Amino acid sequence: MRRVLALWAIAAVVASTPSVGAAPPDTAKAKRVPEGEPIIVRPPSTEAERKREMREFTREVIRQPRMNQPVAKFFYPVCVAVLGLAPGDAEVVAARIRDNADALGVGAERKPGCVPTVRVAFMAPAAGPAASWLSMESPQLAHLAGYQRERVLGETGPVRAWNRIAVRDATGQAFRPQLGDQLRFPTFTEIEPLSRTDPIVTTEITGAAVLIARDAADGLTLGQLADYATMRALLGTGSPEGRVPAPTILTLFDDPAPPEGLTEFDRALVSELYNVSRNAKPRRVYNDIARAAVAAERSGRDGN
């Protein structure tokens, strides 16, 4: 039995690695209205109202970047590793995450021996409850800023996830020190921004970790688990709180009838982020995601 020791050496605590998510889709939890919950009939929103609602929901789902920074994303194809499941199940989950990354415009590295930049670990019951996995002093969080560690530790439920972020210049290059100087941020006059309204920096995700309590995965399909991990790894996201105005796999561990996989909102969330320039303002990203999600919704393509 072993615990997670470092971000880049994550190992699930396993006494055994049973098959998880083996239930076929038709045995998944059936959709239902919670008993006693009132049914309220509302008129359909106008397109402008729906875009505004989706934009605000997007702002809630995406973890807010620091002031004057764009939303972080991977700059290069991701290499995926899955731990804590039977080998066959682990490969199914990893393969689906790679397929998602390719389909959504992120890209996936498939060469054997690639260095994993996305690690998903299913934690055995022996690891204890999720609240006990990490602390402010945990070495695997040492690279995070204080506010980022607080985000991870403040998460509730059976999942803990975080991204490793590198701040770069507007073209995606690492900042370089001037002769005789230590590495520092440049002044506004040292970098020509790509746009007068966009930030002069980019933020690259260089690694992502997703820890999931294995017992919480019981009854869920491997596809659902892979799609959930995709959303948590490819951009900084958290579980939605309160009313959820669009289906999303991010409700997997909270919704009694979660989606069977990525929804149109989820696809818009990732693909639109990876479609805009690296230093696009967050507001532009939110608007593009909302517009794409509403367009897909209006076309009737979202069957979840």
PDB file of C-alpha atoms in Angstrom:
ATOM      1  CA  MET A   1       0.000   0.000   0.000  1.00  0.00           C
ATOM      2  CA  ARG A   2       1.365   3.398  -0.921  1.00  0.00           C
ATOM      3  CA  ARG A   3       0.139   6.969  -0.925  1.00  0.00           C
ATOM      4  CA  VAL A   4       0.576   9.701  -3.475  1.00  0.00           C
ATOM      5  CA  LEU A   5       4.050  11.145  -2.896  1.00  0.00           C
ATOM      6  CA  ALA A   6       4.546  13.757  -5.620  1.00  0.00           C
ATOM      7  CA  LEU A   7       2.652  15.339  -8.499  1.00  0.00           C
ATOM      8  CA  TRP A   8       4.772  13.581 -11.073  1.00  0.00           C
ATOM      9  CA  ALA A   9       4.897  10.288  -9.132  1.00  0.00           C
ATOM     10  CA  ILE A  10       1.237   9.774  -8.281  1.00  0.00           C
ATOM     11  CA  ALA A  11       0.293   6.249  -7.255  1.00  0.00           C
ATOM     12  CA  ALA A  12      -3.135   5.136  -6.078  1.00  0.00           C
ATOM     13  CA  VAL A  13      -3.287   3.309  -2.748  1.00  0.00           C
ATOM     14  CA  VAL A  14      -4.439  -0.131  -3.811  1.00  0.00           C
ATOM     15  CA  ALA A  15      -4.844  -3.402  -2.033  1.00  0.00           C
ATOM     16  CA  SER A  16      -6.303  -4.710  -5.279  1.00  0.00           C
ATOM     17  CA  THR A  17      -7.404  -3.117  -8.539  1.00  0.00           C
ATOM     18  CA  PRO A  18     -10.937  -4.292  -9.258  1.00  0.00           C
ATOM     19  CA  SER A  19     -12.766  -3.423 -12.428  1.00  0.00           C
ATOM     20  CA  VAL A  20     -14.571  -0.085 -12.131  1.00  0.00           C
ATOM     21  CA  GLY A  21     -17.415   1.193 -14.247  1.00  0.00           C
ATOM     22  CA  ALA A  22     -18.140  -2.152 -15.833  1.00  0.00           C
ATOM     23  CA  ALA A  23     -21.894  -1.518 -15.855  1.00  0.00           C
ATOM     24  CA  PRO A  24     -23.158  -0.969 -19.428  1.00  0.00           C
ATOM     25  CA  PRO A  25     -24.956   2.299 -20.219  1.00  0.00           C
ATOM     26  CA  ASP A  26     -28.406   0.721 -19.942  1.00  0.00           C
ATOM     27  CA  THR A  27     -27.730  -0.108 -16.266  1.00  0.00           C
ATOM     28  CA  ALA A  28     -26.684   3.438 -15.401  1.00  0.00           C
ATOM     29  CA  LYS A  29     -28.826   5.396 -12.988  1.00  0.00           C
ATOM     30  CA  ALA A  30     -32.104   6.315 -14.655  1.00  0.00           C
ATOM     31  CA  LYS A  31     -33.029   9.954 -15.008  1.00  0.00           C
ATOM     32  CA  ARG A  32     -35.695  11.014 -12.607  1.00  0.00           C
ATOM     33  CA  VAL A  33     -37.164  14.058 -10.900  1.00  0.00           C
ATOM     34  CA  PRO A  34     -36.361  13.922  -7.147  1.00  0.00           C
ATOM     35  CA  GLU A  35     -39.462  12.961  -5.165  1.00  0.00           C
ATOM     36  CA  GLY A  36     -41.296  15.954  -3.756  1.00  0.00           C
ATOM     37  CA  GLU A  37     -39.517  18.478  -5.977  1.00  0.00           C
ATOM     38  CA  PRO A  38     -41.986  20.897  -7.605  1.00  0.00           C
ATOM     39  CA  ILE A  39     -42.134  21.039 -11.381  1.00  0.00           C
ATOM     40  CA  ILE A  40     -41.991  24.644 -12.597  1.00  0.00           C
ATOM     41  CA  VAL A  41     -42.933  25.463 -16.187  1.00  0.00           C
ATOM     42  CA  ARG A  42     -40.994  28.401 -17.615  1.00  0.00           C
ATOM     43  CA  PRO A  43     -41.258  30.019 -21.044  1.00  0.00           C
ATOM     44  CA  PRO A  44     -38.232  29.369 -23.276  1.00  0.00           C
ATOM     45  CA  SER A  45     -35.436  31.916 -23.030  1.00  0.00           C
ATOM     46  CA  THR A  46     -34.651  34.183 -25.948  1.00  0.00           C
ATOM     47  CA  GLU A  47     -31.335  33.512 -27.667  1.00  0.00           C
ATOM     48  CA  ALA A  48     -29.781  36.591 -26.032  1.00  0.00           C
ATOM     49  CA  GLU A  49     -31.011  35.525 -22.599  1.00  0.00           C
ATOM     50  CA  ARG A  50     -29.719  32.001 -23.105  1.00  0.00           C
ATOM     51  CA  LYS A  51     -26.292  33.239 -24.206  1.00  0.00           C
ATOM     52  CA  ARG A  52     -26.103  35.426 -21.116  1.00  0.00           C
ATOM     53  CA  GLU A  53     -27.098  32.499 -18.892  1.00  0.00           C
ATOM     54  CA  MET A  54     -24.541  30.199 -20.496  1.00  0.00           C
ATOM     55  CA  ARG A  55     -21.834  32.845 -20.241  1.00  0.00           C
ATOM     56  CA  GLU A  56     -22.418  33.203 -16.500  1.00  0.00           C
ATOM     57  CA  PHE A  57     -22.461  29.420 -16.093  1.00  0.00           C
ATOM     58  CA  THR A  58     -19.152  29.211 -17.968  1.00  0.00           C
ATOM     59  CA  ARG A  59     -17.643  31.795 -15.619  1.00  0.00           C
ATOM     60  CA  GLU A  60     -18.747  29.646 -12.695  1.00  0.00           C
ATOM     61  CA  VAL A  61     -17.402  26.386 -14.097  1.00  0.00           C
ATOM     62  CA  ILE A  62     -13.973  27.683 -15.161  1.00  0.00           C
ATOM     63  CA  ARG A  63     -11.677  28.546 -12.284  1.00  0.00           C
ATOM     64  CA  GLN A  64     -11.011  32.267 -12.597  1.00  0.00           C
ATOM     65  CA  PRO A  65      -7.497  33.199 -13.774  1.00  0.00           C
ATOM     66  CA  ARG A  66      -5.478  35.829 -12.002  1.00  0.00           C
ATOM     67  CA  MET A  67      -5.993  39.454 -12.981  1.00  0.00           C
ATOM     68  CA  ASN A  68      -4.702  40.306 -16.459  1.00  0.00           C
ATOM     69  CA  GLN A  69      -4.047  36.651 -17.282  1.00  0.00           C
ATOM     70  CA  PRO A  70      -5.820  34.488 -19.889  1.00  0.00           C
ATOM     71  CA  VAL A  71      -7.483  31.154 -19.138  1.00  0.00           C
ATOM     72  CA  ALA A  72      -4.756  28.499 -18.907  1.00  0.00           C
ATOM     73  CA  LYS A  73      -4.567  25.614 -21.370  1.00  0.00           C
ATOM     74  CA  PHE A  74      -2.120  23.020 -22.685  1.00  0.00           C
ATOM     75  CA  PHE A  75       0.106  24.245 -25.505  1.00  0.00           C
ATOM     76  CA  TYR A  76       1.179  20.751 -26.594  1.00  0.00           C
ATOM     77  CA  PRO A  77      -0.516  17.339 -27.034  1.00  0.00           C
ATOM     78  CA  VAL A  78      -1.096  15.579 -23.734  1.00  0.00           C
ATOM     79  CA  CYS A  79       0.400  12.272 -22.601  1.00  0.00           C
ATOM     80  CA  VAL A  80      -2.045  10.372 -20.355  1.00  0.00           C
ATOM     81  CA  ALA A  81      -1.433   7.922 -17.507  1.00  0.00           C
ATOM     82  CA  VAL A  82      -4.167   6.226 -15.452  1.00  0.00           C
ATOM     83  CA  LEU A  83      -3.414   4.480 -12.144  1.00  0.00           C
ATOM     84  CA  GLY A  84      -5.384   2.522  -9.562  1.00  0.00           C
ATOM     85  CA  LEU A  85      -7.526   0.404 -11.924  1.00  0.00           C
ATOM     86  CA  ALA A  86      -7.091  -3.029 -13.453  1.00  0.00           C
ATOM     87  CA  PRO A  87      -4.711  -2.628 -16.454  1.00  0.00           C
ATOM     88  CA  GLY A  88      -7.417  -3.191 -19.055  1.00  0.00           C
ATOM     89  CA  ASP A  89      -9.776  -0.661 -17.466  1.00  0.00           C
ATOM     90  CA  ALA A  90      -6.964   1.859 -17.025  1.00  0.00           C
ATOM     91  CA  GLU A  91      -6.116   1.657 -20.726  1.00  0.00           C
ATOM     92  CA  VAL A  92      -9.775   2.107 -21.721  1.00  0.00           C
ATOM     93  CA  VAL A  93      -9.956   5.300 -19.643  1.00  0.00           C
ATOM     94  CA  ALA A  94      -6.606   6.598 -20.941  1.00  0.00           C
ATOM     95  CA  ALA A  95      -7.527   5.868 -24.565  1.00  0.00           C
ATOM     96  CA  ARG A  96     -10.813   7.729 -24.255  1.00  0.00           C
ATOM     97  CA  ILE A  97      -9.119  10.756 -22.703  1.00  0.00           C
ATOM     98  CA  ARG A  98      -6.658  10.770 -25.606  1.00  0.00           C
ATOM     99  CA  ASP A  99      -9.501  10.479 -28.130  1.00  0.00           C
ATOM    100  CA  ASN A 100     -11.312  13.363 -26.419  1.00  0.00           C
ATOM    101  CA  ALA A 101      -8.174  15.501 -26.500  1.00  0.00           C
ATOM    102  CA  ASP A 102      -7.780  14.899 -30.238  1.00  0.00           C
ATOM    103  CA  ALA A 103     -11.450  15.556 -30.995  1.00  0.00           C
ATOM    104  CA  LEU A 104     -11.520  18.784 -28.977  1.00  0.00           C
ATOM    105  CA  GLY A 105      -8.434  20.339 -30.559  1.00  0.00           C
ATOM    106  CA  VAL A 106      -5.976  19.755 -27.714  1.00  0.00           C
ATOM    107  CA  GLY A 107      -4.068  16.855 -29.229  1.00  0.00           C
ATOM    108  CA  ALA A 108      -2.763  13.639 -27.663  1.00  0.00           C
ATOM    109  CA  GLU A 109       0.671  12.051 -27.592  1.00  0.00           C
ATOM    110  CA  ARG A 110       0.520   8.320 -28.294  1.00  0.00           C
ATOM    111  CA  LYS A 111       4.194   7.366 -28.464  1.00  0.00           C
ATOM    112  CA  PRO A 112       5.128   4.657 -25.956  1.00  0.00           C
ATOM    113  CA  GLY A 113       7.245   6.041 -23.153  1.00  0.00           C
ATOM    114  CA  CYS A 114       6.018   9.640 -23.448  1.00  0.00           C
ATOM    115  CA  VAL A 115       6.269  11.612 -20.210  1.00  0.00           C
ATOM    116  CA  PRO A 116       2.746  11.852 -18.740  1.00  0.00           C
ATOM    117  CA  THR A 117       1.351  15.367 -18.476  1.00  0.00           C
ATOM    118  CA  VAL A 118      -2.131  14.175 -17.421  1.00  0.00           C
ATOM    119  CA  ARG A 119      -2.287  11.741 -14.518  1.00  0.00           C
ATOM    120  CA  VAL A 120      -5.545  10.252 -13.273  1.00  0.00           C
ATOM    121  CA  ALA A 121      -5.379   8.170 -10.081  1.00  0.00           C
ATOM    122  CA  PHE A 122      -8.228   6.138  -8.600  1.00  0.00           C
ATOM    123  CA  MET A 123      -7.680   6.080  -4.852  1.00  0.00           C
ATOM    124  CA  ALA A 124      -8.461   2.882  -2.972  1.00  0.00           C
ATOM    125  CA  PRO A 125     -10.507   2.998   0.260  1.00  0.00           C
ATOM    126  CA  ALA A 126      -7.274   2.388   2.180  1.00  0.00           C
ATOM    127  CA  ALA A 127      -6.237   5.953   1.270  1.00  0.00           C
ATOM    128  CA  GLY A 128      -9.039   7.280   3.477  1.00  0.00           C
ATOM    129  CA  PRO A 129     -11.553  10.017   2.664  1.00  0.00           C
ATOM    130  CA  ALA A 130     -10.649  12.620   0.052  1.00  0.00           C
ATOM    131  CA  ALA A 131     -10.268  15.321   2.706  1.00  0.00           C
ATOM    132  CA  SER A 132      -7.308  13.402   4.152  1.00  0.00           C
ATOM    133  CA  TRP A 133      -5.357  12.975   0.911  1.00  0.00           C
ATOM    134  CA  LEU A 134      -3.752  16.422   0.816  1.00  0.00           C
ATOM    135  CA  SER A 135      -2.794  19.349   3.040  1.00  0.00           C
ATOM    136  CA  MET A 136      -1.156  22.756   2.568  1.00  0.00           C
ATOM    137  CA  GLU A 137       2.186  21.028   3.207  1.00  0.00           C
ATOM    138  CA  SER A 138       1.677  18.163   0.743  1.00  0.00           C
ATOM    139  CA  PRO A 139       4.714  17.923  -1.582  1.00  0.00           C
ATOM    140  CA  GLN A 140       2.552  17.302  -4.633  1.00  0.00           C
ATOM    141  CA  LEU A 141       1.005  20.771  -4.153  1.00  0.00           C
ATOM    142  CA  ALA A 142       4.286  22.548  -3.414  1.00  0.00           C
ATOM    143  CA  HIS A 143       4.476  24.022  -6.920  1.00  0.00           C
ATOM    144  CA  LEU A 144       1.084  25.732  -6.543  1.00  0.00           C
ATOM    145  CA  ALA A 145       0.559  29.261  -5.276  1.00  0.00           C
ATOM    146  CA  GLY A 146      -1.200  29.595  -1.930  1.00  0.00           C
ATOM    147  CA  TYR A 147      -4.545  30.528  -3.498  1.00  0.00           C
ATOM    148  CA  GLN A 148      -4.334  27.514  -5.828  1.00  0.00           C
ATOM    149  CA  ARG A 149      -3.682  25.150  -2.931  1.00  0.00           C
ATOM    150  CA  GLU A 150      -6.674  26.613  -1.123  1.00  0.00           C
ATOM    151  CA  ARG A 151      -8.826  25.876  -4.189  1.00  0.00           C
ATOM    152  CA  VAL A 152      -7.735  22.238  -4.196  1.00  0.00           C
ATOM    153  CA  LEU A 153      -8.158  21.774  -0.463  1.00  0.00           C
ATOM    154  CA  GLY A 154     -11.483  23.617  -0.481  1.00  0.00           C
ATOM    155  CA  GLU A 155     -13.018  21.167  -2.937  1.00  0.00           C
ATOM    156  CA  THR A 156     -15.652  18.826  -1.539  1.00  0.00           C
ATOM    157  CA  GLY A 157     -16.752  15.403  -2.725  1.00  0.00           C
ATOM    158  CA  PRO A 158     -14.693  12.411  -3.894  1.00  0.00           C
ATOM    159  CA  VAL A 159     -12.344  14.243  -6.301  1.00  0.00           C
ATOM    160  CA  ARG A 160      -9.298  16.491  -6.009  1.00  0.00           C
ATOM    161  CA  ALA A 161      -7.813  18.015  -9.169  1.00  0.00           C
ATOM    162  CA  TRP A 162      -5.272  20.659 -10.051  1.00  0.00           C
ATOM    163  CA  ASN A 163      -3.161  21.991 -12.927  1.00  0.00           C
ATOM    164  CA  ARG A 164       0.437  23.062 -12.998  1.00  0.00           C
ATOM    165  CA  ILE A 165       0.633  26.482 -14.684  1.00  0.00           C
ATOM    166  CA  ALA A 166       3.544  28.317 -16.329  1.00  0.00           C
ATOM    167  CA  VAL A 167       3.248  32.013 -17.191  1.00  0.00           C
ATOM    168  CA  ARG A 168       4.843  32.871 -20.544  1.00  0.00           C
ATOM    169  CA  ASP A 169       5.034  35.821 -22.908  1.00  0.00           C
ATOM    170  CA  ALA A 170       2.357  36.615 -25.470  1.00  0.00           C
ATOM    171  CA  THR A 171       3.870  34.228 -28.036  1.00  0.00           C
ATOM    172  CA  GLY A 172       4.079  31.338 -25.563  1.00  0.00           C
ATOM    173  CA  GLN A 173       7.826  31.620 -24.998  1.00  0.00           C
ATOM    174  CA  ALA A 174       9.376  31.450 -21.535  1.00  0.00           C
ATOM    175  CA  PHE A 175      10.442  34.777 -20.076  1.00  0.00           C
ATOM    176  CA  ARG A 176      14.213  35.178 -20.246  1.00  0.00           C
ATOM    177  CA  PRO A 177      16.308  37.253 -17.876  1.00  0.00           C
ATOM    178  CA  GLN A 178      18.202  40.297 -19.072  1.00  0.00           C
ATOM    179  CA  LEU A 179      21.982  40.041 -18.901  1.00  0.00           C
ATOM    180  CA  GLY A 180      22.969  39.922 -15.239  1.00  0.00           C
ATOM    181  CA  ASP A 181      19.342  39.813 -14.046  1.00  0.00           C
ATOM    182  CA  GLN A 182      17.333  37.093 -12.388  1.00  0.00           C
ATOM    183  CA  LEU A 183      14.315  35.682 -14.202  1.00  0.00           C
ATOM    184  CA  ARG A 184      11.573  38.301 -13.990  1.00  0.00           C
ATOM    185  CA  PHE A 185       8.440  39.526 -15.677  1.00  0.00           C
ATOM    186  CA  PRO A 186       9.051  42.035 -18.497  1.00  0.00           C
ATOM    187  CA  THR A 187       7.612  45.515 -18.538  1.00  0.00           C
ATOM    188  CA  PHE A 188       4.894  46.547 -20.967  1.00  0.00           C
ATOM    189  CA  THR A 189       7.487  48.170 -23.223  1.00  0.00           C
ATOM    190  CA  GLU A 190       9.517  44.975 -23.556  1.00  0.00           C
ATOM    191  CA  ILE A 191       6.811  42.849 -25.175  1.00  0.00           C
ATOM    192  CA  GLU A 192       4.653  43.820 -28.091  1.00  0.00           C
ATOM    193  CA  PRO A 193       1.144  42.476 -27.338  1.00  0.00           C
ATOM    194  CA  LEU A 194      -0.709  40.630 -30.087  1.00  0.00           C
ATOM    195  CA  SER A 195      -3.685  42.896 -29.447  1.00  0.00           C
ATOM    196  CA  ARG A 196      -4.106  46.138 -27.537  1.00  0.00           C
ATOM    197  CA  THR A 197      -6.966  44.599 -25.593  1.00  0.00           C
ATOM    198  CA  ASP A 198      -5.463  41.164 -24.870  1.00  0.00           C
ATOM    199  CA  PRO A 199      -3.029  40.324 -22.044  1.00  0.00           C
ATOM    200  CA  ILE A 200       0.705  40.472 -22.752  1.00  0.00           C
ATOM    201  CA  VAL A 201       1.164  37.043 -21.185  1.00  0.00           C
ATOM    202  CA  THR A 202      -0.057  33.500 -21.793  1.00  0.00           C
ATOM    203  CA  THR A 203      -0.640  30.773 -19.221  1.00  0.00           C
ATOM    204  CA  GLU A 204       0.309  27.208 -20.139  1.00  0.00           C
ATOM    205  CA  ILE A 205      -0.862  24.089 -18.348  1.00  0.00           C
ATOM    206  CA  THR A 206       2.255  21.928 -18.122  1.00  0.00           C
ATOM    207  CA  GLY A 207       0.697  19.127 -16.073  1.00  0.00           C
ATOM    208  CA  ALA A 208      -2.623  18.023 -14.588  1.00  0.00           C
ATOM    209  CA  ALA A 209      -3.583  15.619 -11.807  1.00  0.00           C
ATOM    210  CA  VAL A 210      -7.029  14.171 -11.058  1.00  0.00           C
ATOM    211  CA  LEU A 211      -7.527  12.006  -7.944  1.00  0.00           C
ATOM    212  CA  ILE A 212     -10.838  10.104  -7.715  1.00  0.00           C
ATOM    213  CA  ALA A 213     -12.071   7.967  -4.831  1.00  0.00           C
ATOM    214  CA  ARG A 214     -12.464   4.517  -6.354  1.00  0.00           C
ATOM    215  CA  ASP A 215     -15.502   3.607  -4.292  1.00  0.00           C
ATOM    216  CA  ALA A 216     -17.311   6.710  -5.644  1.00  0.00           C
ATOM    217  CA  ALA A 217     -16.870   5.298  -9.158  1.00  0.00           C
ATOM    218  CA  ASP A 218     -19.007   2.238  -8.463  1.00  0.00           C
ATOM    219  CA  GLY A 219     -21.955   2.069 -10.867  1.00  0.00           C
ATOM    220  CA  LEU A 220     -20.434   4.560 -13.312  1.00  0.00           C
ATOM    221  CA  THR A 221     -19.147   3.571 -16.733  1.00  0.00           C
ATOM    222  CA  LEU A 222     -15.512   3.845 -17.752  1.00  0.00           C
ATOM    223  CA  GLY A 223     -16.621   6.286 -20.445  1.00  0.00           C
ATOM    224  CA  GLN A 224     -18.259   8.581 -17.908  1.00  0.00           C
ATOM    225  CA  LEU A 225     -15.166   8.509 -15.699  1.00  0.00           C
ATOM    226  CA  ALA A 226     -12.855   9.220 -18.635  1.00  0.00           C
ATOM    227  CA  ASP A 227     -14.994  12.113 -19.865  1.00  0.00           C
ATOM    228  CA  TYR A 228     -15.139  13.602 -16.372  1.00  0.00           C
ATOM    229  CA  ALA A 229     -11.353  13.338 -16.020  1.00  0.00           C
ATOM    230  CA  THR A 230     -11.000  14.972 -19.448  1.00  0.00           C
ATOM    231  CA  MET A 231     -12.864  18.056 -18.278  1.00  0.00           C
ATOM    232  CA  ARG A 232     -10.972  18.307 -15.000  1.00  0.00           C
ATOM    233  CA  ALA A 233      -7.562  17.883 -16.646  1.00  0.00           C
ATOM    234  CA  LEU A 234      -7.674  19.917 -19.863  1.00  0.00           C
ATOM    235  CA  LEU A 235      -8.640  23.170 -18.143  1.00  0.00           C
ATOM    236  CA  GLY A 236      -9.125  24.393 -14.608  1.00  0.00           C
ATOM    237  CA  THR A 237     -12.686  23.435 -13.685  1.00  0.00           C
ATOM    238  CA  GLY A 238     -14.668  22.615 -10.577  1.00  0.00           C
ATOM    239  CA  SER A 239     -18.012  20.983  -9.890  1.00  0.00           C
ATOM    240  CA  PRO A 240     -20.927  23.383 -10.562  1.00  0.00           C
ATOM    241  CA  GLU A 241     -22.801  24.590  -7.507  1.00  0.00           C
ATOM    242  CA  GLY A 242     -26.468  25.503  -7.308  1.00  0.00           C
ATOM    243  CA  ARG A 243     -28.645  25.470 -10.418  1.00  0.00           C
ATOM    244  CA  VAL A 244     -27.044  23.862 -13.470  1.00  0.00           C
ATOM    245  CA  PRO A 245     -28.580  25.419 -16.634  1.00  0.00           C
ATOM    246  CA  ALA A 246     -26.964  22.980 -19.068  1.00  0.00           C
ATOM    247  CA  PRO A 247     -26.079  19.273 -18.939  1.00  0.00           C
ATOM    248  CA  THR A 248     -22.406  18.702 -18.089  1.00  0.00           C
ATOM    249  CA  ILE A 249     -20.369  15.659 -17.155  1.00  0.00           C
ATOM    250  CA  LEU A 250     -18.933  17.789 -14.331  1.00  0.00           C
ATOM    251  CA  THR A 251     -22.034  16.853 -12.299  1.00  0.00           C
ATOM    252  CA  LEU A 252     -21.048  13.166 -12.454  1.00  0.00           C
ATOM    253  CA  PHE A 253     -20.655  12.729  -8.700  1.00  0.00           C
ATOM    254  CA  ASP A 254     -23.490  15.063  -7.671  1.00  0.00           C
ATOM    255  CA  ASP A 255     -26.343  14.370 -10.083  1.00  0.00           C
ATOM    256  CA  PRO A 256     -28.527  11.277  -9.446  1.00  0.00           C
ATOM    257  CA  ALA A 257     -28.927  11.043 -13.230  1.00  0.00           C
ATOM    258  CA  PRO A 258     -25.672  12.350 -14.735  1.00  0.00           C
ATOM    259  CA  PRO A 259     -24.973  12.518 -18.494  1.00  0.00           C
ATOM    260  CA  GLU A 260     -23.617   9.399 -20.198  1.00  0.00           C
ATOM    261  CA  GLY A 261     -20.620  11.338 -21.468  1.00  0.00           C
ATOM    262  CA  LEU A 262     -19.444  14.722 -22.716  1.00  0.00           C
ATOM    263  CA  THR A 263     -22.320  17.071 -23.537  1.00  0.00           C
ATOM    264  CA  GLU A 264     -22.454  19.803 -26.150  1.00  0.00           C
ATOM    265  CA  PHE A 265     -21.725  22.335 -23.413  1.00  0.00           C
ATOM    266  CA  ASP A 266     -18.654  20.353 -22.370  1.00  0.00           C
ATOM    267  CA  ARG A 267     -17.415  20.134 -25.950  1.00  0.00           C
ATOM    268  CA  ALA A 268     -17.943  23.857 -26.471  1.00  0.00           C
ATOM    269  CA  LEU A 269     -16.146  24.608 -23.207  1.00  0.00           C
ATOM    270  CA  VAL A 270     -12.963  22.814 -24.239  1.00  0.00           C
ATOM    271  CA  SER A 271     -12.926  23.273 -28.006  1.00  0.00           C
ATOM    272  CA  GLU A 272     -13.651  27.014 -27.924  1.00  0.00           C
ATOM    273  CA  LEU A 273     -10.945  27.597 -25.307  1.00  0.00           C
ATOM    274  CA  TYR A 274      -8.407  25.769 -27.442  1.00  0.00           C
ATOM    275  CA  ASN A 275      -9.606  27.518 -30.598  1.00  0.00           C
ATOM    276  CA  VAL A 276      -8.924  31.092 -29.452  1.00  0.00           C
ATOM    277  CA  SER A 277      -5.485  32.702 -29.326  1.00  0.00           C
ATOM    278  CA  ARG A 278      -3.282  31.823 -26.379  1.00  0.00           C
ATOM    279  CA  ASN A 279      -3.563  35.259 -24.844  1.00  0.00           C
ATOM    280  CA  ALA A 280      -7.272  35.920 -25.464  1.00  0.00           C
ATOM    281  CA  LYS A 281      -9.076  37.706 -22.658  1.00  0.00           C
ATOM    282  CA  PRO A 282     -11.246  35.473 -20.450  1.00  0.00           C
ATOM    283  CA  ARG A 283     -14.320  37.504 -21.435  1.00  0.00           C
ATOM    284  CA  ARG A 284     -13.803  36.566 -25.084  1.00  0.00           C
ATOM    285  CA  VAL A 285     -13.421  32.896 -24.135  1.00  0.00           C
ATOM    286  CA  TYR A 286     -16.651  32.947 -22.101  1.00  0.00           C
ATOM    287  CA  ASN A 287     -18.544  34.636 -24.942  1.00  0.00           C
ATOM    288  CA  ASP A 288     -17.260  32.148 -27.538  1.00  0.00           C
ATOM    289  CA  ILE A 289     -18.175  29.171 -25.355  1.00  0.00           C
ATOM    290  CA  ALA A 290     -21.664  30.521 -24.667  1.00  0.00           C
ATOM    291  CA  ARG A 291     -22.272  31.252 -28.347  1.00  0.00           C
ATOM    292  CA  ALA A 292     -21.126  27.782 -29.438  1.00  0.00           C
ATOM    293  CA  ALA A 293     -23.112  26.023 -26.717  1.00  0.00           C
ATOM    294  CA  VAL A 294     -26.313  27.896 -27.551  1.00  0.00           C
ATOM    295  CA  ALA A 295     -25.838  27.282 -31.282  1.00  0.00           C
ATOM    296  CA  ALA A 296     -25.496  23.539 -30.634  1.00  0.00           C
ATOM    297  CA  GLU A 297     -28.486  23.618 -28.321  1.00  0.00           C
ATOM    298  CA  ARG A 298     -30.658  25.436 -30.859  1.00  0.00           C
ATOM    299  CA  SER A 299     -29.689  22.974 -33.572  1.00  0.00           C
ATOM    300  CA  GLY A 300     -30.943  20.129 -31.397  1.00  0.00           C
ATOM    301  CA  ARG A 301     -27.641  18.268 -31.374  1.00  0.00           C
ATOM    302  CA  ASP A 302     -27.482  17.898 -27.576  1.00  0.00           C
ATOM    303  CA  GLY A 303     -29.268  14.693 -26.776  1.00  0.00           C
ATOM    304  CA  ASN A 304     -28.195  14.508 -23.121  1.00  0.00           C
TER     305      ASN A 304
END
